[in-house]
XYZ file of C-alpha atoms in Angstrom:
212
model
C -34.839 -60.886 46.452
C -32.318 -59.146 44.286
C -30.674 -55.834 43.597
C -29.253 -55.363 47.078
C -27.374 -57.296 49.738
C -29.320 -59.573 52.073
C -29.793 -57.888 55.441
C -28.908 -59.801 58.601
C -32.280 -59.152 60.248
C -34.164 -60.278 57.151
C -32.065 -63.463 57.030
C -32.903 -64.160 60.692
C -36.623 -63.642 60.059
C -36.444 -65.956 57.057
C -34.793 -68.714 59.093
C -37.381 -68.336 61.854
C -40.149 -68.620 59.251
C -38.638 -71.868 58.007
C -37.642 -70.601 54.574
C -34.831 -72.386 52.725
C -32.282 -69.620 52.201
C -29.365 -69.485 49.778
C -27.199 -66.416 49.214
C -25.792 -65.729 45.762
C -23.574 -63.056 44.270
C -23.346 -61.999 40.655
C -24.273 -59.366 38.086
C -25.396 -59.036 34.475
C -21.770 -59.188 33.265
C -21.354 -62.664 34.839
C -24.654 -64.155 33.639
C -26.267 -63.155 36.952
C -24.662 -65.637 39.355
C -21.044 -66.529 40.110
C -20.946 -67.613 43.781
C -23.464 -69.285 46.076
C -23.764 -70.183 49.741
C -26.387 -72.972 49.669
C -27.408 -72.703 53.319
C -27.667 -69.688 55.610
C -27.024 -70.766 59.196
C -27.437 -68.858 62.438
C -23.781 -67.805 62.316
C -24.093 -66.258 58.817
C -22.784 -62.718 58.455
C -24.012 -60.268 55.774
C -21.795 -60.291 52.704
C -20.798 -63.969 52.897
C -21.656 -65.350 49.450
C -20.031 -68.804 49.497
C -17.709 -70.406 46.979
C -17.450 -69.566 43.262
C -19.494 -71.823 40.985
C -17.705 -74.357 38.786
C -15.899 -72.650 35.904
C -15.453 -69.301 37.632
C -12.150 -67.931 38.865
C -12.331 -65.225 41.518
C -9.439 -63.094 42.751
C -9.070 -59.911 44.767
C -7.125 -57.130 43.036
C -4.544 -54.886 44.660
C -7.283 -52.251 44.993
C -9.499 -54.677 46.916
C -11.933 -55.158 44.042
C -13.392 -58.544 43.159
C -12.085 -59.808 39.801
C -13.828 -62.590 37.879
C -12.919 -64.795 34.937
C -14.736 -67.703 33.286
C -16.870 -68.838 30.332
C -20.007 -67.153 31.707
C -18.330 -63.743 31.906
C -19.347 -61.281 29.185
C -17.308 -60.925 25.996
C -17.251 -57.163 26.637
C -19.468 -54.122 26.845
C -21.334 -53.126 23.699
C -19.557 -50.471 21.639
C -20.025 -48.930 18.181
C -16.956 -50.687 16.756
C -18.122 -54.122 17.893
C -14.796 -54.779 19.612
C -14.526 -57.604 22.133
C -12.877 -57.185 25.492
C -14.186 -53.707 26.324
C -14.366 -53.577 30.123
C -12.096 -56.597 30.569
C -8.460 -56.725 31.644
C -5.590 -58.853 30.317
C -6.439 -62.538 30.383
C -10.185 -61.949 30.290
C -10.524 -60.771 33.881
C -13.568 -58.627 34.657
C -12.892 -56.108 37.452
C -16.186 -55.611 39.265
C -17.165 -52.474 41.130
C -17.342 -54.390 44.419
C -14.828 -54.802 47.222
C -14.342 -58.253 48.667
C -12.068 -60.845 50.189
C -11.598 -64.618 50.095
C -11.240 -66.623 53.291
C -9.004 -69.652 53.856
C -11.761 -72.011 52.628
C -12.258 -70.063 49.399
C -15.535 -68.413 50.408
C -16.175 -64.985 48.952
C -17.230 -62.142 51.235
C -18.616 -59.065 49.486
C -17.813 -55.886 51.416
C -19.709 -53.372 49.277
C -19.312 -51.003 46.373
C -15.814 -49.655 45.804
C -17.110 -46.187 44.939
C -18.893 -46.013 48.311
C -15.823 -46.795 50.432
C -14.652 -44.240 52.996
C -11.072 -43.428 53.926
C -10.555 -41.941 57.368
C -7.389 -41.704 59.402
C -5.564 -43.671 56.696
C -7.973 -46.629 56.919
C -10.352 -47.568 54.098
C -13.608 -49.363 54.866
C -17.132 -49.744 53.544
C -20.001 -47.953 55.324
C -22.097 -51.147 55.498
C -19.566 -52.583 57.955
C -20.324 -49.797 60.462
C -24.029 -49.629 59.600
C -24.478 -53.258 60.631
C -22.921 -52.533 64.026
C -24.825 -49.300 64.540
C -28.153 -51.071 63.938
C -27.644 -52.739 67.350
C -27.708 -49.398 69.206
C -30.858 -49.211 71.392
C -33.423 -46.808 69.951
C -31.966 -46.874 66.425
C -34.473 -48.037 63.805
C -32.352 -47.279 60.732
C -28.804 -46.070 60.305
C -26.498 -45.084 57.487
C -22.882 -43.933 57.403
C -21.487 -41.179 55.194
C -18.264 -39.213 55.004
C -17.985 -35.488 55.661
C -14.871 -33.967 54.005
C -12.290 -33.126 56.659
C -8.708 -31.811 56.244
C -7.391 -34.087 59.021
C -9.448 -37.277 58.782
C -10.154 -37.317 55.041
C -13.701 -38.585 55.530
C -15.122 -37.625 58.923
C -17.405 -40.579 59.714
C -20.957 -39.338 60.201
C -23.911 -41.437 61.383
C -27.324 -40.610 59.924
C -29.896 -42.115 62.246
C -33.656 -42.682 62.337
C -35.140 -43.611 65.712
C -36.108 -42.615 69.219
C -32.635 -41.748 70.430
C -30.470 -38.670 71.004
C -27.216 -37.743 69.288
C -25.318 -38.004 72.586
C -26.635 -41.505 73.247
C -25.574 -42.677 69.785
C -22.102 -41.151 70.154
C -21.683 -42.731 73.598
C -22.749 -46.136 72.295
C -20.318 -45.818 69.371
C -17.427 -45.030 71.741
C -18.100 -48.318 73.545
C -18.806 -50.571 70.565
C -16.982 -49.234 67.477
C -13.208 -48.959 67.594
C -10.678 -46.773 65.854
C -11.112 -44.635 62.782
C -14.413 -46.308 61.834
C -16.207 -44.809 64.840
C -18.691 -42.040 63.921
C -17.622 -38.620 65.162
C -20.872 -36.858 64.223
C -24.537 -37.867 64.357
C -27.462 -36.413 62.437
C -31.018 -37.424 63.351
C -33.381 -37.764 60.384
C -37.094 -38.561 60.012
C -36.197 -41.018 57.216
C -33.149 -42.075 55.219
C -33.025 -40.975 51.571
C -33.551 -43.843 49.153
C -33.562 -44.364 45.410
C -36.610 -45.411 43.396
C -35.481 -49.031 43.883
C -35.410 -48.638 47.671
C -31.627 -48.609 48.025
C -29.887 -46.056 50.211
C -29.161 -42.924 48.175
C -25.448 -42.587 48.966
C -25.083 -39.294 47.095
C -27.903 -37.736 49.122
C -26.415 -39.117 52.339
C -23.085 -37.461 51.563
C -24.840 -34.123 50.979
C -26.653 -34.380 54.307
C -23.455 -35.294 56.143
C -21.612 -32.378 54.565
C -24.344 -29.773 55.152
Protein backbone atom coordinates (compact mmCIF):
# COMPACT_ATOMS: atom_id res chain seq x y z
CA UNK A 1 0.00 0.00 0.00
CA UNK A 2 1.10 3.56 -0.43
CA UNK A 3 0.03 7.14 -0.03
CA UNK A 4 -0.69 6.93 3.69
CA UNK A 5 0.87 5.60 6.88
CA UNK A 6 0.43 1.93 7.74
CA UNK A 7 -2.26 1.52 10.39
CA UNK A 8 -1.51 -0.57 13.47
CA UNK A 9 -4.63 -2.72 13.08
CA UNK A 10 -3.87 -3.40 9.42
CA UNK A 11 -0.30 -4.39 10.34
CA UNK A 12 -1.65 -6.82 12.96
CA UNK A 13 -4.06 -8.37 10.46
CA UNK A 14 -1.24 -8.72 7.94
CA UNK A 15 0.97 -10.52 10.46
CA UNK A 16 -1.87 -12.85 11.42
CA UNK A 17 -2.43 -13.64 7.73
CA UNK A 18 1.23 -14.58 7.39
CA UNK A 19 2.18 -11.74 5.06
CA UNK A 20 5.83 -10.64 4.94
CA UNK A 21 5.64 -6.98 5.94
CA UNK A 22 8.20 -4.23 5.46
CA UNK A 23 7.57 -0.57 6.24
CA UNK A 24 9.20 2.10 4.09
CA UNK A 25 9.22 5.88 4.10
CA UNK A 26 9.92 8.20 1.20
CA UNK A 27 8.42 10.54 -1.38
CA UNK A 28 8.80 11.55 -5.02
CA UNK A 29 11.57 14.03 -4.11
CA UNK A 30 13.70 11.18 -2.67
CA UNK A 31 13.16 8.67 -5.49
CA UNK A 32 10.27 7.14 -3.52
CA UNK A 33 12.14 5.36 -0.72
CA UNK A 34 14.71 6.53 1.82
CA UNK A 35 14.21 4.37 4.94
CA UNK A 36 13.01 0.81 5.49
CA UNK A 37 12.14 -1.45 8.39
CA UNK A 38 12.52 -4.93 6.85
CA UNK A 39 10.39 -6.77 9.39
CA UNK A 40 7.28 -5.69 11.29
CA UNK A 41 7.14 -7.50 14.63
CA UNK A 42 4.38 -7.66 17.21
CA UNK A 43 5.92 -4.74 19.09
CA UNK A 44 5.90 -2.44 16.01
CA UNK A 45 4.35 0.98 16.52
CA UNK A 46 2.84 3.07 13.68
CA UNK A 47 5.32 5.55 12.26
CA UNK A 48 8.45 3.45 12.84
CA UNK A 49 10.14 3.33 9.43
CA UNK A 50 13.54 1.80 10.22
CA UNK A 51 17.00 3.01 9.29
CA UNK A 52 17.91 5.23 6.31
CA UNK A 53 19.07 3.33 3.22
CA UNK A 54 22.74 3.44 2.24
CA UNK A 55 23.68 6.85 0.82
CA UNK A 56 20.98 8.80 2.63
CA UNK A 57 21.59 11.21 5.48
CA UNK A 58 18.62 11.98 7.71
CA UNK A 59 18.45 14.69 10.36
CA UNK A 60 15.71 16.37 12.36
CA UNK A 61 15.57 20.17 12.03
CA UNK A 62 14.99 22.62 14.85
CA UNK A 63 11.34 22.77 13.75
CA UNK A 64 11.00 18.99 14.12
CA UNK A 65 10.88 18.37 10.37
CA UNK A 66 12.68 15.46 8.74
CA UNK A 67 15.58 16.65 6.56
CA UNK A 68 17.16 14.42 3.92
CA UNK A 69 20.33 14.54 1.85
CA UNK A 70 21.86 12.07 -0.61
CA UNK A 71 22.42 11.19 -4.28
CA UNK A 72 18.81 10.01 -4.74
CA UNK A 73 17.37 13.33 -3.57
CA UNK A 74 16.00 15.57 -6.33
CA UNK A 75 18.15 18.27 -7.93
CA UNK A 76 15.30 20.72 -7.24
CA UNK A 77 11.73 21.50 -8.15
CA UNK A 78 11.02 22.37 -11.77
CA UNK A 79 10.99 26.10 -12.48
CA UNK A 80 10.86 28.29 -15.60
CA UNK A 81 14.49 29.39 -15.22
CA UNK A 82 15.79 25.82 -14.99
CA UNK A 83 17.67 26.62 -11.79
CA UNK A 84 18.91 23.77 -9.60
CA UNK A 85 18.41 23.70 -5.87
CA UNK A 86 14.87 25.08 -5.76
CA UNK A 87 13.29 23.57 -2.64
CA UNK A 88 16.65 22.57 -1.15
CA UNK A 89 18.58 24.17 1.70
CA UNK A 90 22.31 24.86 2.04
CA UNK A 91 24.36 21.72 1.53
CA UNK A 92 21.68 19.99 -0.53
CA UNK A 93 19.35 19.21 2.36
CA UNK A 94 15.70 18.66 1.46
CA UNK A 95 13.33 19.74 4.26
CA UNK A 96 10.31 17.45 4.05
CA UNK A 97 6.83 18.38 5.21
CA UNK A 98 6.89 15.61 7.83
CA UNK A 99 7.71 15.68 11.53
CA UNK A 100 9.91 12.94 12.90
CA UNK A 101 12.58 11.82 15.31
CA UNK A 102 15.55 9.45 15.36
CA UNK A 103 16.03 6.98 18.19
CA UNK A 104 19.33 5.90 19.77
CA UNK A 105 19.74 3.11 17.18
CA UNK A 106 19.23 5.48 14.25
CA UNK A 107 15.70 4.34 13.41
CA UNK A 108 13.42 6.98 11.94
CA UNK A 109 9.95 7.48 13.40
CA UNK A 110 7.57 9.55 11.28
CA UNK A 111 5.13 11.51 13.44
CA UNK A 112 2.97 13.04 10.70
CA UNK A 113 2.59 16.10 8.54
CA UNK A 114 3.99 19.32 9.97
CA UNK A 115 1.07 21.37 8.65
CA UNK A 116 -1.36 19.12 10.56
CA UNK A 117 0.31 19.52 13.96
CA UNK A 118 -1.69 21.00 16.84
CA UNK A 119 -0.41 23.30 19.56
CA UNK A 120 -2.38 23.30 22.79
CA UNK A 121 -1.34 24.51 26.21
CA UNK A 122 2.14 25.24 24.83
CA UNK A 123 2.66 21.65 23.64
CA UNK A 124 2.88 20.71 19.96
CA UNK A 125 1.87 17.23 18.81
CA UNK A 126 0.46 15.43 15.80
CA UNK A 127 -3.20 14.33 15.83
CA UNK A 128 -2.30 10.77 14.76
CA UNK A 129 -0.63 10.26 18.14
CA UNK A 130 -3.95 10.80 19.94
CA UNK A 131 -6.03 9.10 17.24
CA UNK A 132 -4.13 5.86 17.75
CA UNK A 133 -4.91 5.94 21.48
CA UNK A 134 -8.53 6.92 21.00
CA UNK A 135 -9.11 3.96 18.66
CA UNK A 136 -8.86 1.73 21.76
CA UNK A 137 -11.91 3.33 23.40
CA UNK A 138 -14.76 0.76 23.57
CA UNK A 139 -17.50 1.55 21.06
CA UNK A 140 -15.29 3.74 18.86
CA UNK A 141 -15.07 2.49 15.27
CA UNK A 142 -13.19 5.48 13.83
CA UNK A 143 -11.71 8.57 15.40
CA UNK A 144 -9.98 11.73 14.28
CA UNK A 145 -8.54 14.68 16.18
CA UNK A 146 -8.83 18.33 15.14
CA UNK A 147 -8.17 21.68 16.76
CA UNK A 148 -10.85 24.23 17.59
CA UNK A 149 -9.42 27.77 17.90
CA UNK A 150 -9.38 28.83 21.55
CA UNK A 151 -7.96 32.01 23.15
CA UNK A 152 -6.56 30.07 26.13
CA UNK A 153 -5.49 26.70 24.73
CA UNK A 154 -4.54 27.73 21.19
CA UNK A 155 -6.00 24.57 19.67
CA UNK A 156 -8.77 23.09 21.80
CA UNK A 157 -8.38 19.35 21.16
CA UNK A 158 -11.60 17.97 19.72
CA UNK A 159 -12.36 14.29 19.07
CA UNK A 160 -14.51 13.46 16.04
CA UNK A 161 -15.86 9.98 16.58
CA UNK A 162 -17.80 7.35 14.64
CA UNK A 163 -19.28 4.49 16.67
CA UNK A 164 -21.83 3.25 19.14
CA UNK A 165 -20.75 5.41 22.05
CA UNK A 166 -21.80 8.63 23.79
CA UNK A 167 -19.84 11.86 24.10
CA UNK A 168 -19.68 11.48 27.90
CA UNK A 169 -18.26 7.97 27.64
CA UNK A 170 -15.54 9.12 25.24
CA UNK A 171 -14.62 12.08 27.46
CA UNK A 172 -14.49 9.84 30.54
CA UNK A 173 -12.28 7.32 28.76
CA UNK A 174 -9.96 10.11 27.60
CA UNK A 175 -9.60 11.42 31.17
CA UNK A 176 -8.35 7.98 32.23
CA UNK A 177 -6.12 7.15 29.26
CA UNK A 178 -4.83 10.38 27.67
CA UNK A 179 -2.75 12.73 29.79
CA UNK A 180 -2.11 16.44 29.74
CA UNK A 181 -2.78 18.92 26.98
CA UNK A 182 -3.28 16.18 24.37
CA UNK A 183 -6.52 15.02 26.00
CA UNK A 184 -9.66 15.90 23.98
CA UNK A 185 -11.85 18.46 25.71
CA UNK A 186 -14.74 18.19 23.24
CA UNK A 187 -16.33 15.28 21.36
CA UNK A 188 -18.45 15.37 18.23
CA UNK A 189 -20.25 12.22 17.07
CA UNK A 190 -20.39 11.77 13.29
CA UNK A 191 -21.97 9.19 10.97
CA UNK A 192 -18.68 9.07 9.00
CA UNK A 193 -15.35 10.88 8.91
CA UNK A 194 -14.74 13.18 5.93
CA UNK A 195 -12.17 11.79 3.51
CA UNK A 196 -10.46 12.89 0.33
CA UNK A 197 -10.87 11.17 -3.03
CA UNK A 198 -7.80 9.06 -2.14
CA UNK A 199 -9.40 7.89 1.12
CA UNK A 200 -7.23 9.97 3.44
CA UNK A 201 -8.75 11.94 6.29
CA UNK A 202 -9.77 15.39 5.06
CA UNK A 203 -8.02 17.48 7.72
CA UNK A 204 -9.44 20.77 6.44
CA UNK A 205 -12.99 19.43 6.70
CA UNK A 206 -12.27 18.05 10.16
CA UNK A 207 -11.11 21.47 11.34
CA UNK A 208 -14.32 23.05 10.02
CA UNK A 209 -16.45 20.50 11.85
CA UNK A 210 -14.51 20.99 15.08
CA UNK A 211 -14.87 24.75 14.82
CA UNK A 212 -18.58 24.78 13.95
